[in-house]
Tab-separated table of C-alpha atoms in Angstrom:
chain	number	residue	atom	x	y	z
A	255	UNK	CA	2.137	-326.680	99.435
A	256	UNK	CA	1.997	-326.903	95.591
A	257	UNK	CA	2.599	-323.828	93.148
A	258	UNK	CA	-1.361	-322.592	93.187
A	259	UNK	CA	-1.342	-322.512	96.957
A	260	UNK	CA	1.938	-320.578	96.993
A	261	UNK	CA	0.972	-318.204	94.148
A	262	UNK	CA	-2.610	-317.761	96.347
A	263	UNK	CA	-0.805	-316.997	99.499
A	264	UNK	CA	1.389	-314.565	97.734
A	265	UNK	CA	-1.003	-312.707	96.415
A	266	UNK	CA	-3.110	-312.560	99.614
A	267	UNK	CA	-0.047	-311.048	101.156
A	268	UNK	CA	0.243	-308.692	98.421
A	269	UNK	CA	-3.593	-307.676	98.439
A	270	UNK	CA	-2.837	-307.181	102.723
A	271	UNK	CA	0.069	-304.834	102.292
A	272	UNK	CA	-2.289	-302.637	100.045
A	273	UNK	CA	-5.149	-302.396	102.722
A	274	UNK	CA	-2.612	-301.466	105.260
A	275	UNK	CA	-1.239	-298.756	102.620
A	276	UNK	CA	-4.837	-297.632	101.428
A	277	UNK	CA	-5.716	-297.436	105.074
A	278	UNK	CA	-3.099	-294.389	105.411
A	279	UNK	CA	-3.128	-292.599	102.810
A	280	UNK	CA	-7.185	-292.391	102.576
A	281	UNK	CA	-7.687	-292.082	106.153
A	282	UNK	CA	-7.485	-288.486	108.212
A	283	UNK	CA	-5.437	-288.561	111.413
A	284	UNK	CA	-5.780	-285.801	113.762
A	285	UNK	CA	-3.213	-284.975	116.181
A	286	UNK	CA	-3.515	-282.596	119.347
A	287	UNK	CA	-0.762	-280.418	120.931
A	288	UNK	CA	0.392	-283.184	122.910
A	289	UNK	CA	0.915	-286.125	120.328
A	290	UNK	CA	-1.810	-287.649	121.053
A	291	UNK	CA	-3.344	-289.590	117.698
A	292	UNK	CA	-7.251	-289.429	117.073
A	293	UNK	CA	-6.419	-292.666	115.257
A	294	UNK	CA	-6.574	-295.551	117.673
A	295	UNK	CA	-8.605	-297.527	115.646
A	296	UNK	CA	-7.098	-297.378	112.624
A	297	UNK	CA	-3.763	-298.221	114.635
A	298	UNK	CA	-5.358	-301.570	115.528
A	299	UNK	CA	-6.724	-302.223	112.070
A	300	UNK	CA	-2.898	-301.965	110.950
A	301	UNK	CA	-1.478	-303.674	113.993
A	302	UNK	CA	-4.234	-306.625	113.202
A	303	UNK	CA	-3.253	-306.638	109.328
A	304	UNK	CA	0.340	-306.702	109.935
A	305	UNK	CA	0.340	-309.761	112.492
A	306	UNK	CA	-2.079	-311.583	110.738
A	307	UNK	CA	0.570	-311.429	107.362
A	308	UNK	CA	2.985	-312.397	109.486
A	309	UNK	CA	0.623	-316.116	110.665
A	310	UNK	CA	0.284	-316.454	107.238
A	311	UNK	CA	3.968	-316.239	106.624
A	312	UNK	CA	5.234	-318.298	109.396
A	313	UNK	CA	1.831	-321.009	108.844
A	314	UNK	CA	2.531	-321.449	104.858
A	315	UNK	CA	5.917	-320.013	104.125
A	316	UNK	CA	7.800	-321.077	107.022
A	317	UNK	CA	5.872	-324.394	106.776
A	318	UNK	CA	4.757	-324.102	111.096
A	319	UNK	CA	1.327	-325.083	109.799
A	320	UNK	CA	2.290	-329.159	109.004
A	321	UNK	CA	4.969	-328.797	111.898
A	322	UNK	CA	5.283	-330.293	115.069
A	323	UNK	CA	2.599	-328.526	118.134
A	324	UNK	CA	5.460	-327.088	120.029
A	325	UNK	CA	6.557	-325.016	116.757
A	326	UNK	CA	3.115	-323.750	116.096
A	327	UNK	CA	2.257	-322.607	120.010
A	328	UNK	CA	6.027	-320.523	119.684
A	329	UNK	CA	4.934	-319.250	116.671
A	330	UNK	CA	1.629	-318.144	118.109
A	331	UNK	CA	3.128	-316.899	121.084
A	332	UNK	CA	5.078	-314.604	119.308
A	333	UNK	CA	1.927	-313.277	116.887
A	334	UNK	CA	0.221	-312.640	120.016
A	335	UNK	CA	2.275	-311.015	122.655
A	336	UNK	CA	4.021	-308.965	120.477
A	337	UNK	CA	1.004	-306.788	118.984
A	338	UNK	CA	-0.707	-306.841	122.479
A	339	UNK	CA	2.659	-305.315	123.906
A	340	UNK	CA	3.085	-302.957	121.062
A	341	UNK	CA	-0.479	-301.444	121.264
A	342	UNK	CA	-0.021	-300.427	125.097
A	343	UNK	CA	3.025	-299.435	124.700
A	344	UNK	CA	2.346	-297.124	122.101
A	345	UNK	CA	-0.887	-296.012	122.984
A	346	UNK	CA	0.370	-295.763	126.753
B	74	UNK	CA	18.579	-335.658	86.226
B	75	UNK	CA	21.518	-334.896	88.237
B	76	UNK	CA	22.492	-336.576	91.691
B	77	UNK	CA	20.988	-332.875	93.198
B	78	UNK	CA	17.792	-335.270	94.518
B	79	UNK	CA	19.002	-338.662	94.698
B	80	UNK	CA	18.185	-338.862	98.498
B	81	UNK	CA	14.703	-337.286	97.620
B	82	UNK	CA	13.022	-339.616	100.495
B	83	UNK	CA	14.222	-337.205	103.001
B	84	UNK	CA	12.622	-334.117	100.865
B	85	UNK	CA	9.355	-336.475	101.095
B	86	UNK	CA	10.543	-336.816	104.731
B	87	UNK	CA	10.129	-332.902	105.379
B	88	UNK	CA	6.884	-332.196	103.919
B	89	UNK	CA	4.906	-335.167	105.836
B	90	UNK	CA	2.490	-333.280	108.472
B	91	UNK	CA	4.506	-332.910	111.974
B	92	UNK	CA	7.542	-332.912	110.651
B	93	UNK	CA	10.244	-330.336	111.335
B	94	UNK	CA	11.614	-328.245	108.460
B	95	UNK	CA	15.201	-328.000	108.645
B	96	UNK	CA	16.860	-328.144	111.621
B	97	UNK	CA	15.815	-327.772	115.215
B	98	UNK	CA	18.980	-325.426	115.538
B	99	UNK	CA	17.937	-323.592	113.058
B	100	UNK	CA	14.541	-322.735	114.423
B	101	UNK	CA	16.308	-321.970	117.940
B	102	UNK	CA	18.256	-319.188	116.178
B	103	UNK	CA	14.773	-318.087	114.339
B	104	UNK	CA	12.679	-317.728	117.535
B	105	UNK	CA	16.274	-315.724	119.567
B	106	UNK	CA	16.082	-313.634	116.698
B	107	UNK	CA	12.027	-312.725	116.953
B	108	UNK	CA	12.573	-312.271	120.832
B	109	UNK	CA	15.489	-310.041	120.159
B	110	UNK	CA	13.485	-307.856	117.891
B	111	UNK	CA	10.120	-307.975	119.490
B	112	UNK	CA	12.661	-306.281	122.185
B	113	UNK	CA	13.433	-303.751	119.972
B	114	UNK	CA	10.043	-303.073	118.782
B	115	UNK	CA	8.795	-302.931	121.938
B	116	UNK	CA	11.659	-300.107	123.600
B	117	UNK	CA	10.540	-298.072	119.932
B	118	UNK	CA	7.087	-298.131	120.999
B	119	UNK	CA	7.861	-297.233	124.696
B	120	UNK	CA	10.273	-294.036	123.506
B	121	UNK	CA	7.320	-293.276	120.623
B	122	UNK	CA	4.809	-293.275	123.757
B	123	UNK	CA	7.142	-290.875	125.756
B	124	UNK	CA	8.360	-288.535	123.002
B	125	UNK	CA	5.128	-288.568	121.237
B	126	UNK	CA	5.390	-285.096	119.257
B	127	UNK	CA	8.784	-285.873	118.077
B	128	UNK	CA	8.625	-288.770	116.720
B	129	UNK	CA	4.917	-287.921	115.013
B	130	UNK	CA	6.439	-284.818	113.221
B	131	UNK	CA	10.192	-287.038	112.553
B	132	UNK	CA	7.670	-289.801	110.969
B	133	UNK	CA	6.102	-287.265	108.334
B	134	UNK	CA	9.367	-287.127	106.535
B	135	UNK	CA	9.151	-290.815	106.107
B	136	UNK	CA	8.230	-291.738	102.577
B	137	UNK	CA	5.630	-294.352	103.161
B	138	UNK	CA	6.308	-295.229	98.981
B	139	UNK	CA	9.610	-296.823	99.673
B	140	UNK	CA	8.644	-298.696	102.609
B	141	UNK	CA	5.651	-299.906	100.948
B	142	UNK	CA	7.993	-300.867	97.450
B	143	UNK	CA	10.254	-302.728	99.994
B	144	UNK	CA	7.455	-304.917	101.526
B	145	UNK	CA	6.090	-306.454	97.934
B	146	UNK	CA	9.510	-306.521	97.174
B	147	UNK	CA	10.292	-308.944	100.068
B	148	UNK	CA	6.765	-310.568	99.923
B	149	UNK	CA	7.752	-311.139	96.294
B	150	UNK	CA	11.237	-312.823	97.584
B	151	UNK	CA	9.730	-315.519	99.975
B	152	UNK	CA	7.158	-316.212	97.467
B	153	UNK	CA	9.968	-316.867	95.131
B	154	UNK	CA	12.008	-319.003	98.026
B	155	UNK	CA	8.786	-320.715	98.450
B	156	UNK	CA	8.766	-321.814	94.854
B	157	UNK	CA	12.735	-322.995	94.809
B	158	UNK	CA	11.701	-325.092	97.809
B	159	UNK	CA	8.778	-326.664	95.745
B	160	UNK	CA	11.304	-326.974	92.655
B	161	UNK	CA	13.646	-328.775	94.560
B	162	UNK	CA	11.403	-331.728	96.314
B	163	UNK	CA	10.065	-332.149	92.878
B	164	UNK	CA	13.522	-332.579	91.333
B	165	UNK	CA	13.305	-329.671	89.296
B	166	UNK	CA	17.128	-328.344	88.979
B	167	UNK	CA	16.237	-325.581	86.367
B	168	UNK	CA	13.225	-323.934	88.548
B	169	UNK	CA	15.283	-324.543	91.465
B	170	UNK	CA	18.658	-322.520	90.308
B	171	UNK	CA	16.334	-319.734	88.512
B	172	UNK	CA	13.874	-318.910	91.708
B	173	UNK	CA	16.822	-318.752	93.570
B	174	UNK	CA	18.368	-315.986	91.580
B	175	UNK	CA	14.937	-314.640	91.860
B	176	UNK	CA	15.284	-314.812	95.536
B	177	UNK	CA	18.191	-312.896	95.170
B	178	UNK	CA	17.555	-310.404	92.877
B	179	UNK	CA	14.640	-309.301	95.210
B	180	UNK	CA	17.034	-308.813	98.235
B	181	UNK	CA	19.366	-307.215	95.872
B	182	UNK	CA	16.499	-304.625	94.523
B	183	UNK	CA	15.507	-304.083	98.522
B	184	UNK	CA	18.696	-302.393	98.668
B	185	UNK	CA	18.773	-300.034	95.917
B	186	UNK	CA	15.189	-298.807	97.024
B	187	UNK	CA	16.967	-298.418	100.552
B	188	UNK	CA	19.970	-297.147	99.412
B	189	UNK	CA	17.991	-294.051	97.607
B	190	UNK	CA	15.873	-293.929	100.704
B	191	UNK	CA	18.704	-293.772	103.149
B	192	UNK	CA	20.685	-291.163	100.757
B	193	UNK	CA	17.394	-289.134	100.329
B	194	UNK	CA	17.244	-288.679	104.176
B	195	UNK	CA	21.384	-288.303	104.225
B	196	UNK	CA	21.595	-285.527	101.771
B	197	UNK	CA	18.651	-283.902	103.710
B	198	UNK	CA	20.941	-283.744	106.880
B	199	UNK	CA	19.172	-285.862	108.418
B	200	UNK	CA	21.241	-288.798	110.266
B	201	UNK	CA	21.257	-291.761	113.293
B	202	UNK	CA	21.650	-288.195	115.868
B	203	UNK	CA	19.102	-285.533	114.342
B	204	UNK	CA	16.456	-287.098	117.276
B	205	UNK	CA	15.416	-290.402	118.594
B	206	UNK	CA	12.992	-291.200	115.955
B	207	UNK	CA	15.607	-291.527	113.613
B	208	UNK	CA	18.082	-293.305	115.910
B	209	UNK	CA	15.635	-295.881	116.289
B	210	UNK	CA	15.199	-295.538	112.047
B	211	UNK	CA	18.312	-296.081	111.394
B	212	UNK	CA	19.139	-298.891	113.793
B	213	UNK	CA	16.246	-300.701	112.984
B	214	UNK	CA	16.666	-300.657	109.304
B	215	UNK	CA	19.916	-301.040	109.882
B	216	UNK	CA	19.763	-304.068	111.510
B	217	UNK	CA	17.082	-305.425	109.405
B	218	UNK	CA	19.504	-304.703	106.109
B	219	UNK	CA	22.472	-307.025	107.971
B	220	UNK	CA	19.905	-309.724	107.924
B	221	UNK	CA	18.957	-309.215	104.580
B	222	UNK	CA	22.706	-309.367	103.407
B	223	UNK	CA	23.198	-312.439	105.337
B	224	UNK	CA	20.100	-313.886	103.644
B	225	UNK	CA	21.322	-312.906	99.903
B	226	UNK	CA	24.742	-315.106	101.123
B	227	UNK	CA	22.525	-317.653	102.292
B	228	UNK	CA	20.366	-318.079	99.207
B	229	UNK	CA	23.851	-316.950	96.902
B	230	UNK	CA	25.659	-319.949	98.353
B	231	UNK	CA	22.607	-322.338	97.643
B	232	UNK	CA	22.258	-321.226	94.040
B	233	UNK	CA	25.840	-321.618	93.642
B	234	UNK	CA	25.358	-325.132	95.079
B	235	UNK	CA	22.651	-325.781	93.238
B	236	UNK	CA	23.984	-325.304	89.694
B	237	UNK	CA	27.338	-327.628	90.634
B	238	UNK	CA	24.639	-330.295	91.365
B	239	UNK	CA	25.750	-330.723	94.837
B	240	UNK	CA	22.491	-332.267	96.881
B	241	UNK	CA	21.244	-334.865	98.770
B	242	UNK	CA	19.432	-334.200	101.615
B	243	UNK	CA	21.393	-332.406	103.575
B	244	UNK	CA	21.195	-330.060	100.408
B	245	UNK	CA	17.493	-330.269	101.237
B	246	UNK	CA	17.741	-329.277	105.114
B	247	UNK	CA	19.788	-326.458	104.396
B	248	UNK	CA	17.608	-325.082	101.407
B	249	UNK	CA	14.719	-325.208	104.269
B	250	UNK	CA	16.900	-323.612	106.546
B	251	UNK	CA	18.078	-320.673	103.879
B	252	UNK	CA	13.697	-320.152	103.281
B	253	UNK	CA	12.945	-320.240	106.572
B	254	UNK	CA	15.332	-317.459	107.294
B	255	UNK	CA	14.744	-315.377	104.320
B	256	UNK	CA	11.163	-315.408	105.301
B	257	UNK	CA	11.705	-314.453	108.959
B	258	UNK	CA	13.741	-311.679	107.115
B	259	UNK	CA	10.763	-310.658	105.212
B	260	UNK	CA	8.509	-311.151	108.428
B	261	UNK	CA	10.519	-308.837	110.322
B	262	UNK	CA	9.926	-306.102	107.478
B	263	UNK	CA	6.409	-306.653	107.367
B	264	UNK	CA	6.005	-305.536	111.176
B	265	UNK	CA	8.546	-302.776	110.859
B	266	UNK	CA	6.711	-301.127	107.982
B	267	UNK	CA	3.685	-300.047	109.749
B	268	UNK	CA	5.539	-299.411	112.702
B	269	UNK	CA	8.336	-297.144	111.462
B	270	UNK	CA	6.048	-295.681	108.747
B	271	UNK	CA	2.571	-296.038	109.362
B	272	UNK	CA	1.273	-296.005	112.951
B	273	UNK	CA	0.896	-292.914	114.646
C-alpha cells in the first residue's frame, strides 16, 4: 500500500466510526418492561458497520489482502462467525 | 543512509502478493487471541440476553463520547503504524522513528481518555461488583488495556531500535509483527465499542 491508499483507508475508517456514532445518538430506541429493544435493525446496521471496519483493517492494515489464501479464509472466518454468533446471542 | 535497510530485499520480499507478513508464529498468536475474545464477546452477549434489563439500564451510564474518542484514537494509531511500515521498506529512518512515536503517543492518549473514564465511573461508586454489566466492563476493558500496554512496549522497543539504526530484515519482520498486533489491538476496540456502548 502507498501513503494515499493508507491515508484513504484511514479516513474511511474514520467516516465508519461516525455512522455507527450518528446512528445512536439520532436514532430512538424503545425498550419494554422486559428488556426487550425495539431496535433490531439498527443493532444489525452497527453489528454490519463494525465487522466490515474490522475486513478493512485486517485486508489493508494487517496486509491479509496480498497474503497467502489460508490467512485470508481465517480472517474471514472470524468476520463472519463472530457477528452471526453475537446477533443470536444477543437478540436470543 | 544508515545500515537500518541494508537487507531491504527481504522488505521487497514481504510486500510481494502471497507473501506472509511477519511471522507465521506471530499470526498463530493473532488468530488464539481473536478466538479467545470472540469467547468473551460471545459469554457478554449470552449474560446481556439473560439479564436484559440490567445491563440496558447499567449501559445508560456509559458515556458513548469516550468510547467513541478512544476508537479514532486507535484508528488514528494503526493508521500511523501503517505509515512507519511504509517508511521503513522505503528506507525512510526519519518517518520511520517519528510515526512510531506517533504510534505511541496514540496508545498513550487511549489511556488518559480511559483513565478519566474509569475514575468517572470509580468516584461514582460504581466498580467490577456493582452488577454483571460492569463486571463484564471492566474485564473487558481491562483486558483490552493489557494489550494496549503490551503494544506501546512493542512499538516503544522498535522506536528505540529504530533510532540506534539497528535493522536488517529481521528488523523488518518484527516491525510487521509489532503493526500487525497493534492493529489487532485496535480491531478488538472497534468491536467492543458498539458492543459495550452501543447495542442494545
Amino acid at each position: 500500500m502507498d501513503a494515499k491508499k493508507i491515508t484513504a483507508v484511514w479516513l474511511l475508517l474514520v467516516a465508519m466510526t461516525c455512522i455507527s456514532w450518528a446512528l445512536v445518538a439520532f436514532s430512538s430506541q424503545d425498550v419494554d418492561s422486559l428488556g426487550n429493544s425495539s431496535g433490531g435493525m439498527l443493532l444489525i446496521l452497527l453489528l454490519a458497520v463494525s465487522f466490515i471496519k474490522v475486513r478493512v483493517i485486517m485486508r489493508s492494515f494487517m496486509e491479509i489482502g496480498t497474503s497467502p489464501a489460508w490467512l485470508k479464509w481465517a480472517g474471514d472466518a472470524w468476520v463472519l462467525l463472530t457477528p452471526a454468533a453475537l446477533y443470536f446471542l444477543l437478540v436470543g | 543512509m544508515n545500515s537500518l535497510f541494508s537487507e531491504s530485499n527481504v522488505a521487497k520480499a514481504s510486500v510481494k502478493k502471497n507473501a506472509l507478513p511477519s511471522e507465521p508464529g506471530v499470526w498463530l498468536f493473532i488468530f488464539g487471541d481473536l478466538l479467545v475474545f470472540g469467547l468473551l464477546f460471545g459469554l457478554y452477549a449470552h449474560e446481556s440476553g439473560l439479564q436484559k434489563l440490567v445491563f440496558l439500564q447499567s449501559q445508560a451510564q456509559l458515556d458513548i463520547h469516550y468510547g467513541a474518542a478512544n476508537t479514532l484514537v486507535l484508528l488514528s494509531g494503526s493508521y500511523f503504524a501503517a505509515l512507519a511500515l511504509l517508511a521503513a521498506r522505503h528506507g525512510e529512518v526519519e518517518k520511520l522513528t517519528r510515526f512510531l512515536m506517533f504510534t505511541f503517543f496514540s496508545g498513550a492518549v487511549f489511556l488518559v481518555i480511559k483513565a478519566f473514564e474509569w475514575s468517572a465511573k470509580l468516584g461514582a461508586g460504581v466498580t467490577i461488583s456493582t452488577d454483571s454489566f460492569f463486571m463484564y466492563y471492566f474485564v473487558l476493558t481491562g483486558l483490552h488495556l493489557v494489550h494496549v500496554l503490551i503494544g506501546m512496549g512493542l512499538i516503544g522497543e522498535l522506536w528505540r531500535q529504530s533510532r540506534q539504526g539497528i535493522g536488517g530484515g529481521k528488523f523488518l519482520k518484527n516491525l510487521e509483527g509489532g503493526a500487525i498486533y497493534w492493529h489487532m489491538v485496535d480491531l478488538l476496540w472497534v468491536v467492543l465499542f458498539p458492543l459495550l456502548y452501543l447495542m442494545k
